[in-house]
PDB file of C-alpha atoms in Angstrom:
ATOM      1  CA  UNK A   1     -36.035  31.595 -78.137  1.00 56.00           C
ATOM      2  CA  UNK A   2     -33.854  31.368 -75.154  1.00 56.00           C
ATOM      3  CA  UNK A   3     -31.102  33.710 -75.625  1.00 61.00           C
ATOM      4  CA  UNK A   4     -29.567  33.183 -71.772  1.00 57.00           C
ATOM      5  CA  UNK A   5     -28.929  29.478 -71.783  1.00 60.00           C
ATOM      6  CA  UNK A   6     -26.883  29.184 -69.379  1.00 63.00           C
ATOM      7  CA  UNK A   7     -28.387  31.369 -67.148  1.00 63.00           C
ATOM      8  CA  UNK A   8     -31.758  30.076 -67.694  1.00 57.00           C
ATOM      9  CA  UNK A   9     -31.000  26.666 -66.717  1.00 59.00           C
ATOM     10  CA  UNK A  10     -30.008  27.902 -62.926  1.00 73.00           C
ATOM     11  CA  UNK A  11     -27.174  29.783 -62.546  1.00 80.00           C
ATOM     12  CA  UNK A  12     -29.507  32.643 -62.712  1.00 86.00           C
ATOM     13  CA  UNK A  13     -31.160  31.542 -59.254  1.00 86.00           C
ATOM     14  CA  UNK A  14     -27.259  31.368 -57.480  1.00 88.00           C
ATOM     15  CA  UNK A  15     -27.137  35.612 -57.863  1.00 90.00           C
ATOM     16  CA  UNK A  16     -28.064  37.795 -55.610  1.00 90.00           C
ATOM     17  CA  UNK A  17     -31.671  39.512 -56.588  1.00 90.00           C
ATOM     18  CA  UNK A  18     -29.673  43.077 -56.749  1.00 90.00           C
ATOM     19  CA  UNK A  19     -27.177  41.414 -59.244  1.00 93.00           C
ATOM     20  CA  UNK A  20     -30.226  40.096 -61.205  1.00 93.00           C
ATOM     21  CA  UNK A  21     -31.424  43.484 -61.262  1.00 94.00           C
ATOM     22  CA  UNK A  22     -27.981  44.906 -62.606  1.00 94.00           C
ATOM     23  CA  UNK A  23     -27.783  42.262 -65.121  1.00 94.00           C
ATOM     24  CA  UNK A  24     -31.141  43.446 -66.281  1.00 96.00           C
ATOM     25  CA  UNK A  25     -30.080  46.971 -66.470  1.00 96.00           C
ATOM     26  CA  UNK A  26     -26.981  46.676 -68.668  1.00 96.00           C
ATOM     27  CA  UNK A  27     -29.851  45.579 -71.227  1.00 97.00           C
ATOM     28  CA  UNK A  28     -31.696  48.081 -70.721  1.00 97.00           C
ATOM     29  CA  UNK A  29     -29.030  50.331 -71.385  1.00 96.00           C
ATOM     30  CA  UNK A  30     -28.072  48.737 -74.439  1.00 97.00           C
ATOM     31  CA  UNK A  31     -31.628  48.835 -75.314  1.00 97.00           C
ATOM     32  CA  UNK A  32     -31.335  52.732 -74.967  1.00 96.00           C
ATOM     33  CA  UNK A  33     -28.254  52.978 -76.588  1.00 96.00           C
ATOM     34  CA  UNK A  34     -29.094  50.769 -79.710  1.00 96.00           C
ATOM     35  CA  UNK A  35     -32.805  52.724 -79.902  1.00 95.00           C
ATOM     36  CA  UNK A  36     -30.575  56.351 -79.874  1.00 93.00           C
ATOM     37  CA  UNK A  37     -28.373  55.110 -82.992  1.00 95.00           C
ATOM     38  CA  UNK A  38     -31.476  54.755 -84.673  1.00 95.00           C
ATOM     39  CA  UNK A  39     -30.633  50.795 -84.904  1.00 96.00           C
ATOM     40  CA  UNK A  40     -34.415  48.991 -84.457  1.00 94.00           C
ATOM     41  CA  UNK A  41     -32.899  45.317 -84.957  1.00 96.00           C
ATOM     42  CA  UNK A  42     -30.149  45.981 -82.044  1.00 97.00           C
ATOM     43  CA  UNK A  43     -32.794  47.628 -79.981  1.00 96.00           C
ATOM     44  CA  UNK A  44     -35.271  45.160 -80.009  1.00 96.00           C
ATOM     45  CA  UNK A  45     -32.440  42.286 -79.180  1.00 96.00           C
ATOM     46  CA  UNK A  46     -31.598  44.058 -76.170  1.00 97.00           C
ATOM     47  CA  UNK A  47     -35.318  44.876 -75.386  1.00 97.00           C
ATOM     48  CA  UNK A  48     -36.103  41.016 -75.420  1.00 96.00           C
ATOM     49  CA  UNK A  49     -32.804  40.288 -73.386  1.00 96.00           C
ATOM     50  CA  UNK A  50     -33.724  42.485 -70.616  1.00 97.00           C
ATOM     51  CA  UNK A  51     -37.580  40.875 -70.689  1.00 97.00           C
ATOM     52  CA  UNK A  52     -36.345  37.218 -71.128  1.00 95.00           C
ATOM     53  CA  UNK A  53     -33.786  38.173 -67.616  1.00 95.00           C
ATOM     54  CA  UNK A  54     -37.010  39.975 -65.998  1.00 96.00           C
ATOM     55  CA  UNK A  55     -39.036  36.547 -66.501  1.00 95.00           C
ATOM     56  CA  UNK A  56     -36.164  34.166 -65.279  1.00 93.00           C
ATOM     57  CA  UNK A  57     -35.992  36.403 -62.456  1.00 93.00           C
ATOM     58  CA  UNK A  58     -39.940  35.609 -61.704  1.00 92.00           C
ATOM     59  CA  UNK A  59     -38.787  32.158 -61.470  1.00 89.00           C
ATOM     60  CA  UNK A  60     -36.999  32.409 -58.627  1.00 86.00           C
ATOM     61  CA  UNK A  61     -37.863  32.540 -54.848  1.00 84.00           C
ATOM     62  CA  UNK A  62     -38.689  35.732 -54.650  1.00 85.00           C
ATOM     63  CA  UNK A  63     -40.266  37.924 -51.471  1.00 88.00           C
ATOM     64  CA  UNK A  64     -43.919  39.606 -52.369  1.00 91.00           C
ATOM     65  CA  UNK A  65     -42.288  43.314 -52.723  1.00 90.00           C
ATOM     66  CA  UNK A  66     -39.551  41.650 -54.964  1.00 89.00           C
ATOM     67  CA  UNK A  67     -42.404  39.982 -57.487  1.00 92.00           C
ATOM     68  CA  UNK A  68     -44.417  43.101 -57.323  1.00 94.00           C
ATOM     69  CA  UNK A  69     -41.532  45.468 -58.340  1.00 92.00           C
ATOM     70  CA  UNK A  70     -40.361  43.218 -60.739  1.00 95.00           C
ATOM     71  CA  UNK A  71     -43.883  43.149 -62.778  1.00 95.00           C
ATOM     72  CA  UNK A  72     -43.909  46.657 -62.243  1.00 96.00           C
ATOM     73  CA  UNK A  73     -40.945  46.648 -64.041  1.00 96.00           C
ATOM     74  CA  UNK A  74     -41.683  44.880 -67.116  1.00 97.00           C
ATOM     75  CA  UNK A  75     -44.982  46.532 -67.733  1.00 96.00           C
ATOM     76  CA  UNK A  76     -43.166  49.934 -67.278  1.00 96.00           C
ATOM     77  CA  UNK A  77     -40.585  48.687 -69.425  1.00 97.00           C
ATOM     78  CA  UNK A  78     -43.096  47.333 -72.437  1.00 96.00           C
ATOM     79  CA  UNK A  79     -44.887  50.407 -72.080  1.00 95.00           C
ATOM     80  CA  UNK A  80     -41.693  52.784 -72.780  1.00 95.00           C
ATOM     81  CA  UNK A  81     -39.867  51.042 -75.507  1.00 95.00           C
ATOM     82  CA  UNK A  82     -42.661  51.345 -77.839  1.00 92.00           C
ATOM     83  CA  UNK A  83     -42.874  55.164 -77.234  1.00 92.00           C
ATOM     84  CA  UNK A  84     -40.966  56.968 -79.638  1.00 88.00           C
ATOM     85  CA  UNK A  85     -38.302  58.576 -77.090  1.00 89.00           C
ATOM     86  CA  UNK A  86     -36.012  57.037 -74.560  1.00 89.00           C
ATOM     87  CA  UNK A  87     -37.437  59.530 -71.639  1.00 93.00           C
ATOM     88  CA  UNK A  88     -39.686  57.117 -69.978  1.00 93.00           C
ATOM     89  CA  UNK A  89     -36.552  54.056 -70.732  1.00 95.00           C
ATOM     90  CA  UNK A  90     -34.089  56.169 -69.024  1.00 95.00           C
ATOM     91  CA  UNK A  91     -35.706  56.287 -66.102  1.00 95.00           C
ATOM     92  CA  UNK A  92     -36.095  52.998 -65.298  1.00 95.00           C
ATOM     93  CA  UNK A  93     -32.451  52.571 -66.239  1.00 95.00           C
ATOM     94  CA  UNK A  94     -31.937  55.011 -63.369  1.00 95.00           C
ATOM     95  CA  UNK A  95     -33.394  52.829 -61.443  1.00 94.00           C
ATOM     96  CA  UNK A  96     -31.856  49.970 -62.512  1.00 95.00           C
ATOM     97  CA  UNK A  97     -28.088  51.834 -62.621  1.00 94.00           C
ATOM     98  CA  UNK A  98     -28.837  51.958 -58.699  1.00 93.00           C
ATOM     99  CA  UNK A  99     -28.888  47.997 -58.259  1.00 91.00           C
ATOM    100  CA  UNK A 100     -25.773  48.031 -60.286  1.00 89.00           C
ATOM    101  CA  UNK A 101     -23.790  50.397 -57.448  1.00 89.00           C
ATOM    102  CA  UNK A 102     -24.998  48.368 -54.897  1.00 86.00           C
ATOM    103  CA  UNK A 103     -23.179  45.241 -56.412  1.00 73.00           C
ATOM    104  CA  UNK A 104     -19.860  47.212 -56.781  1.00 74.00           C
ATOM    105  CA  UNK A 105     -19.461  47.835 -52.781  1.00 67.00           C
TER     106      UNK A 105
END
């Protein structure tokens, strides 16, 4: 199930590939925050979000460092959420948290 309509059906591809990237953090972070409270349900909505974003994001024109970084991503971030900490999720939100300063300047 689509949960980014709009987004999905191109205004996705009119961002900038750093704002994609911040937009795909702020579900990871929820994803983190949601896991934390101990709230599976919340968690896994987020987790999905952030995967559905990272595969609309392989959709679009993308250069090969981009695509490779991106997979890299997602299989890093399917990996992590299934471990039972955050440790591994937090870093890659790290990661992701640096796209997001970027877009502020």
């Amino acid at each position: 199930m689509i949960q980014h309509k709009e987004l999905a059906s191109g205004r996705w591809h009119e961002i900038s590939f750093c704002e994609q990237m911040a937009n795909i953090g702020s579900e990871v972070s929820r994803t983190i925050k949601w896991k934390e409270k101990n709230n599976p349900n919340q968690s896994q909505k987020a987790f999905e979000r952030a995967l559905e974003l990272i595969d609309i994001t392989l959709t679009t024109k993308l250069r090969r460092t981009a695509l490779i970084e991106l997979c890299r991503l997602r299989e890093n971030l399917c990996e992590e959420y299934y471990k039972p900490d955050t440790k591994g999720i937090e870093q890659l939100n790290k990661y992701l948290f640096q796209f997001a300063l970027v877009k502020r300047k």
